[in-house]
């Protein structure tokens, strides 16, 4: 026997019995044969019935996502308290070296000196007075002119003389290099010629050297400027002789002026007809500094000496 079905008096939804609230519109359907009052408890909210279709079945809620695994916690290294370093004795600061605050010295080679009054005779290696004896320079002059006329270095002498005799300082690098070369050639000749003078040479020898350098520099030479240059060489030699020779050789360079430097130094040192043992030793040291082998330097020196005797 089947169970009778009823319809909601309000929305028409099928209900299974009377004295029951409609599951869709919450209407209380009273049974006329056994009327009852609806219960006082709150009823569930009404649902809207679908049109001519059974109520929809709700899908089950999605399963909650699994909780992420806890990240590993790095072990904390124990903190070690730093050990206090023993106190360090404070060293007093050194005063600045005198050379750090002094004005830099001028370049010996490649610049023009400031002409200053000549120092007293006792303070100069030359010790020369204003008067100059007449000295026969013809053999020496002939050899020097021949050396300077060599084609591979004649242009350097011309440029260097022009820069030295100019009233203004050399501006271009080429002018500075040419001036530095001839200054350095004369400087090493001066160093050799004065190597046997323990304190100062006599005035005749000094004047002969000045005259020789004046010949190398030409007729327009300013002798005050030349003597200021020689005074700067004296100071540098007294301060550090090895550094002076090294700087001069570096200014001469690796070109043909190396040979001319050794030839001119030989001529200047032997111009007084007396080449001392100390001067010969200085010539050998100069030749080594210029990069000549012993046999080659001996040939150059001997040839220069023979040229003086011709």
PDB file of N, CA, C and O in Angstrom, residues 238-291:
ATOM      1  N   UNK A 238     126.840  66.888  -5.589  1.00  0.00           N
ATOM      2  CA  UNK A 238     127.169  66.842  -4.166  1.00  0.00           C
ATOM      3  C   UNK A 238     126.091  66.102  -3.381  1.00  0.00           C
ATOM      4  O   UNK A 238     126.379  65.410  -2.398  1.00  0.00           O
ATOM      5  N   UNK A 239     124.851  66.238  -3.796  1.00  0.00           N
ATOM      6  CA  UNK A 239     123.744  65.601  -3.068  1.00  0.00           C
ATOM      7  C   UNK A 239     123.716  64.094  -3.292  1.00  0.00           C
ATOM      8  O   UNK A 239     123.581  63.309  -2.347  1.00  0.00           O
ATOM      9  N   UNK A 240     123.793  63.646  -4.558  1.00  0.00           N
ATOM     10  CA  UNK A 240     123.738  62.206  -4.864  1.00  0.00           C
ATOM     11  C   UNK A 240     124.366  62.003  -6.235  1.00  0.00           C
ATOM     12  O   UNK A 240     123.718  62.193  -7.276  1.00  0.00           O
ATOM     13  N   UNK A 241     125.631  61.604  -6.241  1.00  0.00           N
ATOM     14  CA  UNK A 241     126.367  61.492  -7.500  1.00  0.00           C
ATOM     15  C   UNK A 241     125.800  60.397  -8.395  1.00  0.00           C
ATOM     16  O   UNK A 241     125.671  60.576  -9.612  1.00  0.00           O
ATOM     17  N   UNK A 242     125.434  59.256  -7.817  1.00  0.00           N
ATOM     18  CA  UNK A 242     124.897  58.151  -8.617  1.00  0.00           C
ATOM     19  C   UNK A 242     123.562  58.520  -9.241  1.00  0.00           C
ATOM     20  O   UNK A 242     123.292  58.207 -10.404  1.00  0.00           O
ATOM     21  N   UNK A 243     122.702  59.196  -8.459  1.00  0.00           N
ATOM     22  CA  UNK A 243     121.401  59.612  -9.001  1.00  0.00           C
ATOM     23  C   UNK A 243     121.586  60.640 -10.114  1.00  0.00           C
ATOM     24  O   UNK A 243     120.849  60.641 -11.105  1.00  0.00           O
ATOM     25  N   UNK A 244     122.569  61.520  -9.969  1.00  0.00           N
ATOM     26  CA  UNK A 244     122.843  62.518 -11.011  1.00  0.00           C
ATOM     27  C   UNK A 244     123.226  61.823 -12.321  1.00  0.00           C
ATOM     28  O   UNK A 244     122.705  62.154 -13.394  1.00  0.00           O
ATOM     29  N   UNK A 245     124.144  60.858 -12.234  1.00  0.00           N
ATOM     30  CA  UNK A 245     124.586  60.153 -13.441  1.00  0.00           C
ATOM     31  C   UNK A 245     123.428  59.359 -14.061  1.00  0.00           C
ATOM     32  O   UNK A 245     123.258  59.353 -15.292  1.00  0.00           O
ATOM     33  N   UNK A 246     122.623  58.732 -13.225  1.00  0.00           N
ATOM     34  CA  UNK A 246     121.492  57.952 -13.735  1.00  0.00           C
ATOM     35  C   UNK A 246     120.480  58.846 -14.447  1.00  0.00           C
ATOM     36  O   UNK A 246     119.959  58.496 -15.518  1.00  0.00           O
ATOM     37  N   UNK A 247     120.194  60.010 -13.873  1.00  0.00           N
ATOM     38  CA  UNK A 247     119.240  60.931 -14.500  1.00  0.00           C
ATOM     39  C   UNK A 247     119.774  61.459 -15.821  1.00  0.00           C
ATOM     40  O   UNK A 247     119.031  61.590 -16.804  1.00  0.00           O
ATOM     41  N   UNK A 248     121.071  61.766 -15.856  1.00  0.00           N
ATOM     42  CA  UNK A 248     121.667  62.284 -17.090  1.00  0.00           C
ATOM     43  C   UNK A 248     121.646  61.237 -18.193  1.00  0.00           C
ATOM     44  O   UNK A 248     121.286  61.534 -19.345  1.00  0.00           O
ATOM     45  N   UNK A 249     122.033  60.015 -17.870  1.00  0.00           N
ATOM     46  CA  UNK A 249     122.029  58.946 -18.878  1.00  0.00           C
ATOM     47  C   UNK A 249     120.605  58.691 -19.374  1.00  0.00           C
ATOM     48  O   UNK A 249     120.379  58.442 -20.564  1.00  0.00           O
ATOM     49  N   UNK A 250     119.632  58.749 -18.477  1.00  0.00           N
ATOM     50  CA  UNK A 250     118.238  58.570 -18.891  1.00  0.00           C
ATOM     51  C   UNK A 250     117.784  59.663 -19.844  1.00  0.00           C
ATOM     52  O   UNK A 250     117.006  59.406 -20.776  1.00  0.00           O
ATOM     53  N   UNK A 251     118.247  60.899 -19.632  1.00  0.00           N
ATOM     54  CA  UNK A 251     117.873  61.997 -20.536  1.00  0.00           C
ATOM     55  C   UNK A 251     118.549  61.862 -21.897  1.00  0.00           C
ATOM     56  O   UNK A 251     117.981  62.260 -22.916  1.00  0.00           O
ATOM     57  N   UNK A 252     119.755  61.300 -21.940  1.00  0.00           N
ATOM     58  CA  UNK A 252     120.438  61.095 -23.225  1.00  0.00           C
ATOM     59  C   UNK A 252     119.687  60.079 -24.079  1.00  0.00           C
ATOM     60  O   UNK A 252     119.571  60.231 -25.290  1.00  0.00           O
ATOM     61  N   UNK A 253     119.158  59.046 -23.461  1.00  0.00           N
ATOM     62  CA  UNK A 253     118.348  58.062 -24.180  1.00  0.00           C
ATOM     63  C   UNK A 253     119.191  57.024 -24.894  1.00  0.00           C
ATOM     64  O   UNK A 253     120.400  56.886 -24.672  1.00  0.00           O
ATOM     65  N   UNK A 254     118.541  56.290 -25.791  1.00  0.00           N
ATOM     66  CA  UNK A 254     119.175  55.164 -26.483  1.00  0.00           C
ATOM     67  C   UNK A 254     119.616  55.484 -27.905  1.00  0.00           C
ATOM     68  O   UNK A 254     120.054  54.607 -28.626  1.00  0.00           O
ATOM     69  N   UNK A 255     119.529  56.737 -28.325  1.00  0.00           N
ATOM     70  CA  UNK A 255     119.870  57.095 -29.701  1.00  0.00           C
ATOM     71  C   UNK A 255     121.352  57.339 -29.894  1.00  0.00           C
ATOM     72  O   UNK A 255     122.203  56.988 -29.057  1.00  0.00           O
ATOM     73  N   UNK A 256     121.710  57.984 -30.996  1.00  0.00           N
ATOM     74  CA  UNK A 256     123.123  58.237 -31.336  1.00  0.00           C
ATOM     75  C   UNK A 256     123.817  59.185 -30.375  1.00  0.00           C
ATOM     76  O   UNK A 256     125.051  59.278 -30.373  1.00  0.00           O
ATOM     77  N   UNK A 257     123.060  59.912 -29.554  1.00  0.00           N
ATOM     78  CA  UNK A 257     123.691  60.829 -28.612  1.00  0.00           C
ATOM     79  C   UNK A 257     124.496  60.083 -27.552  1.00  0.00           C
ATOM     80  O   UNK A 257     125.339  60.681 -26.888  1.00  0.00           O
ATOM     81  N   UNK A 258     124.270  58.793 -27.378  1.00  0.00           N
ATOM     82  CA  UNK A 258     125.054  58.032 -26.399  1.00  0.00           C
ATOM     83  C   UNK A 258     126.542  58.055 -26.772  1.00  0.00           C
ATOM     84  O   UNK A 258     127.396  58.299 -25.924  1.00  0.00           O
ATOM     85  N   UNK A 259     126.819  57.759 -28.021  1.00  0.00           N
ATOM     86  CA  UNK A 259     128.224  57.756 -28.473  1.00  0.00           C
ATOM     87  C   UNK A 259     128.818  59.157 -28.385  1.00  0.00           C
ATOM     88  O   UNK A 259     129.970  59.329 -27.961  1.00  0.00           O
ATOM     89  N   UNK A 260     128.025  60.156 -28.789  1.00  0.00           N
ATOM     90  CA  UNK A 260     128.524  61.526 -28.730  1.00  0.00           C
ATOM     91  C   UNK A 260     128.813  61.946 -27.290  1.00  0.00           C
ATOM     92  O   UNK A 260     129.757  62.686 -27.033  1.00  0.00           O
ATOM     93  N   UNK A 261     127.990  61.479 -26.355  1.00  0.00           N
ATOM     94  CA  UNK A 261     128.225  61.824 -24.954  1.00  0.00           C
ATOM     95  C   UNK A 261     129.579  61.305 -24.485  1.00  0.00           C
ATOM     96  O   UNK A 261     130.330  62.013 -23.792  1.00  0.00           O
ATOM     97  N   UNK A 262     129.926  60.076 -24.851  1.00  0.00           N
ATOM     98  CA  UNK A 262     131.214  59.511 -24.446  1.00  0.00           C
ATOM     99  C   UNK A 262     132.368  60.211 -25.165  1.00  0.00           C
ATOM    100  O   UNK A 262     133.433  60.469 -24.562  1.00  0.00           O
ATOM    101  N   UNK A 263     132.183  60.543 -26.434  1.00  0.00           N
ATOM    102  CA  UNK A 263     133.232  61.247 -27.188  1.00  0.00           C
ATOM    103  C   UNK A 263     133.476  62.636 -26.608  1.00  0.00           C
ATOM    104  O   UNK A 263     134.633  63.042 -26.378  1.00  0.00           O
ATOM    105  N   UNK A 264     132.399  63.390 -26.375  1.00  0.00           N
ATOM    106  CA  UNK A 264     132.544  64.755 -25.862  1.00  0.00           C
ATOM    107  C   UNK A 264     133.123  64.746 -24.458  1.00  0.00           C
ATOM    108  O   UNK A 264     133.968  65.593 -24.105  1.00  0.00           O
ATOM    109  N   UNK A 265     132.691  63.785 -23.628  1.00  0.00           N
ATOM    110  CA  UNK A 265     133.253  63.695 -22.272  1.00  0.00           C
ATOM    111  C   UNK A 265     134.750  63.427 -22.327  1.00  0.00           C
ATOM    112  O   UNK A 265     135.534  63.995 -21.537  1.00  0.00           O
ATOM    113  N   UNK A 266     135.181  62.612 -23.268  1.00  0.00           N
ATOM    114  CA  UNK A 266     136.615  62.329 -23.417  1.00  0.00           C
ATOM    115  C   UNK A 266     137.372  63.578 -23.858  1.00  0.00           C
ATOM    116  O   UNK A 266     138.447  63.908 -23.318  1.00  0.00           O
ATOM    117  N   UNK A 267     136.821  64.304 -24.820  1.00  0.00           N
ATOM    118  CA  UNK A 267     137.473  65.508 -25.333  1.00  0.00           C
ATOM    119  C   UNK A 267     137.561  66.573 -24.248  1.00  0.00           C
ATOM    120  O   UNK A 267     138.610  67.222 -24.069  1.00  0.00           O
ATOM    121  N   UNK A 268     136.478  66.778 -23.489  1.00  0.00           N
ATOM    122  CA  UNK A 268     136.481  67.812 -22.447  1.00  0.00           C
ATOM    123  C   UNK A 268     137.468  67.458 -21.339  1.00  0.00           C
ATOM    124  O   UNK A 268     138.214  68.315 -20.837  1.00  0.00           O
ATOM    125  N   UNK A 269     137.498  66.186 -20.943  1.00  0.00           N
ATOM    126  CA  UNK A 269     138.396  65.786 -19.860  1.00  0.00           C
ATOM    127  C   UNK A 269     139.858  65.847 -20.280  1.00  0.00           C
ATOM    128  O   UNK A 269     140.734  66.149 -19.456  1.00  0.00           O
ATOM    129  N   UNK A 270     140.151  65.563 -21.551  1.00  0.00           N
ATOM    130  CA  UNK A 270     141.544  65.511 -22.017  1.00  0.00           C
ATOM    131  C   UNK A 270     141.998  66.786 -22.691  1.00  0.00           C
ATOM    132  O   UNK A 270     143.121  66.845 -23.214  1.00  0.00           O
ATOM    133  N   UNK A 271     141.158  67.825 -22.671  1.00  0.00           N
ATOM    134  CA  UNK A 271     141.508  69.053 -23.386  1.00  0.00           C
ATOM    135  C   UNK A 271     142.705  69.758 -22.768  1.00  0.00           C
ATOM    136  O   UNK A 271     143.381  70.546 -23.438  1.00  0.00           O
ATOM    137  N   UNK A 272     142.994  69.496 -21.489  1.00  0.00           N
ATOM    138  CA  UNK A 272     144.147  70.127 -20.841  1.00  0.00           C
ATOM    139  C   UNK A 272     145.410  69.284 -20.986  1.00  0.00           C
ATOM    140  O   UNK A 272     146.387  69.477 -20.240  1.00  0.00           O
ATOM    141  N   UNK A 273     145.359  68.339 -21.923  1.00  0.00           N
ATOM    142  CA  UNK A 273     146.501  67.448 -22.185  1.00  0.00           C
ATOM    143  C   UNK A 273     146.865  66.576 -20.992  1.00  0.00           C
ATOM    144  O   UNK A 273     148.012  66.136 -20.866  1.00  0.00           O
ATOM    145  N   UNK A 274     145.903  66.350 -20.116  1.00  0.00           N
ATOM    146  CA  UNK A 274     146.188  65.520 -18.943  1.00  0.00           C
ATOM    147  C   UNK A 274     144.914  64.765 -18.568  1.00  0.00           C
ATOM    148  O   UNK A 274     144.019  65.334 -17.942  1.00  0.00           O
ATOM    149  N   UNK A 275     144.822  63.505 -18.983  1.00  0.00           N
ATOM    150  CA  UNK A 275     143.699  62.648 -18.619  1.00  0.00           C
ATOM    151  C   UNK A 275     144.145  61.788 -17.426  1.00  0.00           C
ATOM    152  O   UNK A 275     144.906  60.838 -17.580  1.00  0.00           O
ATOM    153  N   UNK A 276     143.664  62.157 -16.241  1.00  0.00           N
ATOM    154  CA  UNK A 276     144.110  61.491 -15.019  1.00  0.00           C
ATOM    155  C   UNK A 276     143.499  60.094 -14.906  1.00  0.00           C
ATOM    156  O   UNK A 276     142.544  59.740 -15.616  1.00  0.00           O
ATOM    157  N   UNK A 277     144.068  59.315 -13.983  1.00  0.00           N
ATOM    158  CA  UNK A 277     143.535  57.970 -13.745  1.00  0.00           C
ATOM    159  C   UNK A 277     142.084  58.025 -13.268  1.00  0.00           C
ATOM    160  O   UNK A 277     141.265  57.177 -13.649  1.00  0.00           O
ATOM    161  N   UNK A 278     141.777  59.004 -12.441  1.00  0.00           N
ATOM    162  CA  UNK A 278     140.397  59.131 -11.935  1.00  0.00           C
ATOM    163  C   UNK A 278     139.457  59.485 -13.075  1.00  0.00           C
ATOM    164  O   UNK A 278     138.328  58.972 -13.158  1.00  0.00           O
ATOM    165  N   UNK A 279     139.892  60.348 -13.980  1.00  0.00           N
ATOM    166  CA  UNK A 279     139.051  60.694 -15.129  1.00  0.00           C
ATOM    167  C   UNK A 279     138.871  59.484 -16.046  1.00  0.00           C
ATOM    168  O   UNK A 279     137.780  59.289 -16.599  1.00  0.00           O
ATOM    169  N   UNK A 280     139.923  58.697 -16.247  1.00  0.00           N
ATOM    170  CA  UNK A 280     139.773  57.485 -17.047  1.00  0.00           C
ATOM    171  C   UNK A 280     138.784  56.519 -16.396  1.00  0.00           C
ATOM    172  O   UNK A 280     137.965  55.898 -17.093  1.00  0.00           O
ATOM    173  N   UNK A 281     138.836  56.408 -15.070  1.00  0.00           N
ATOM    174  CA  UNK A 281     137.888  55.546 -14.365  1.00  0.00           C
ATOM    175  C   UNK A 281     136.465  56.067 -14.504  1.00  0.00           C
ATOM    176  O   UNK A 281     135.513  55.293 -14.692  1.00  0.00           O
ATOM    177  N   UNK A 282     136.314  57.390 -14.436  1.00  0.00           N
ATOM    178  CA  UNK A 282     134.982  57.992 -14.613  1.00  0.00           C
ATOM    179  C   UNK A 282     134.464  57.758 -16.025  1.00  0.00           C
ATOM    180  O   UNK A 282     133.262  57.508 -16.232  1.00  0.00           O
ATOM    181  N   UNK A 283     135.355  57.833 -17.035  1.00  0.00           N
ATOM    182  CA  UNK A 283     134.941  57.548 -18.409  1.00  0.00           C
ATOM    183  C   UNK A 283     134.458  56.099 -18.541  1.00  0.00           C
ATOM    184  O   UNK A 283     133.461  55.835 -19.230  1.00  0.00           O
ATOM    185  N   UNK A 284     135.160  55.170 -17.898  1.00  0.00           N
ATOM    186  CA  UNK A 284     134.720  53.775 -17.934  1.00  0.00           C
ATOM    187  C   UNK A 284     133.371  53.586 -17.265  1.00  0.00           C
ATOM    188  O   UNK A 284     132.519  52.840 -17.758  1.00  0.00           O
ATOM    189  N   UNK A 285     133.147  54.282 -16.148  1.00  0.00           N
ATOM    190  CA  UNK A 285     131.852  54.191 -15.462  1.00  0.00           C
ATOM    191  C   UNK A 285     130.742  54.797 -16.308  1.00  0.00           C
ATOM    192  O   UNK A 285     129.627  54.260 -16.382  1.00  0.00           O
ATOM    193  N   UNK A 286     131.059  55.907 -16.984  1.00  0.00           N
ATOM    194  CA  UNK A 286     130.071  56.532 -17.877  1.00  0.00           C
ATOM    195  C   UNK A 286     129.740  55.609 -19.036  1.00  0.00           C
ATOM    196  O   UNK A 286     128.568  55.450 -19.413  1.00  0.00           O
ATOM    197  N   UNK A 287     130.756  54.981 -19.632  1.00  0.00           N
ATOM    198  CA  UNK A 287     130.523  54.070 -20.754  1.00  0.00           C
ATOM    199  C   UNK A 287     129.628  52.907 -20.338  1.00  0.00           C
ATOM    200  O   UNK A 287     128.726  52.497 -21.087  1.00  0.00           O
ATOM    201  N   UNK A 288     129.852  52.378 -19.149  1.00  0.00           N
ATOM    202  CA  UNK A 288     129.009  51.283 -18.657  1.00  0.00           C
ATOM    203  C   UNK A 288     127.578  51.755 -18.461  1.00  0.00           C
ATOM    204  O   UNK A 288     126.622  51.056 -18.826  1.00  0.00           O
ATOM    205  N   UNK A 289     127.422  52.937 -17.884  1.00  0.00           N
ATOM    206  CA  UNK A 289     126.070  53.475 -17.670  1.00  0.00           C
ATOM    207  C   UNK A 289     125.344  53.719 -18.991  1.00  0.00           C
ATOM    208  O   UNK A 289     124.121  53.561 -19.086  1.00  0.00           O
ATOM    209  N   UNK A 290     126.109  54.084 -20.032  1.00  0.00           N
ATOM    210  CA  UNK A 290     125.510  54.312 -21.352  1.00  0.00           C
ATOM    211  C   UNK A 290     125.228  53.012 -22.099  1.00  0.00           C
ATOM    212  O   UNK A 290     124.587  53.040 -23.148  1.00  0.00           O
ATOM    213  N   UNK A 291     125.711  51.894 -21.586  1.00  0.00           N
ATOM    214  CA  UNK A 291     125.396  50.598 -22.179  1.00  0.00           C
ATOM    215  C   UNK A 291     126.437  50.071 -23.139  1.00  0.00           C
ATOM    216  O   UNK A 291     126.154  49.125 -23.884  1.00  0.00           O
TER     217      UNK A 291
END
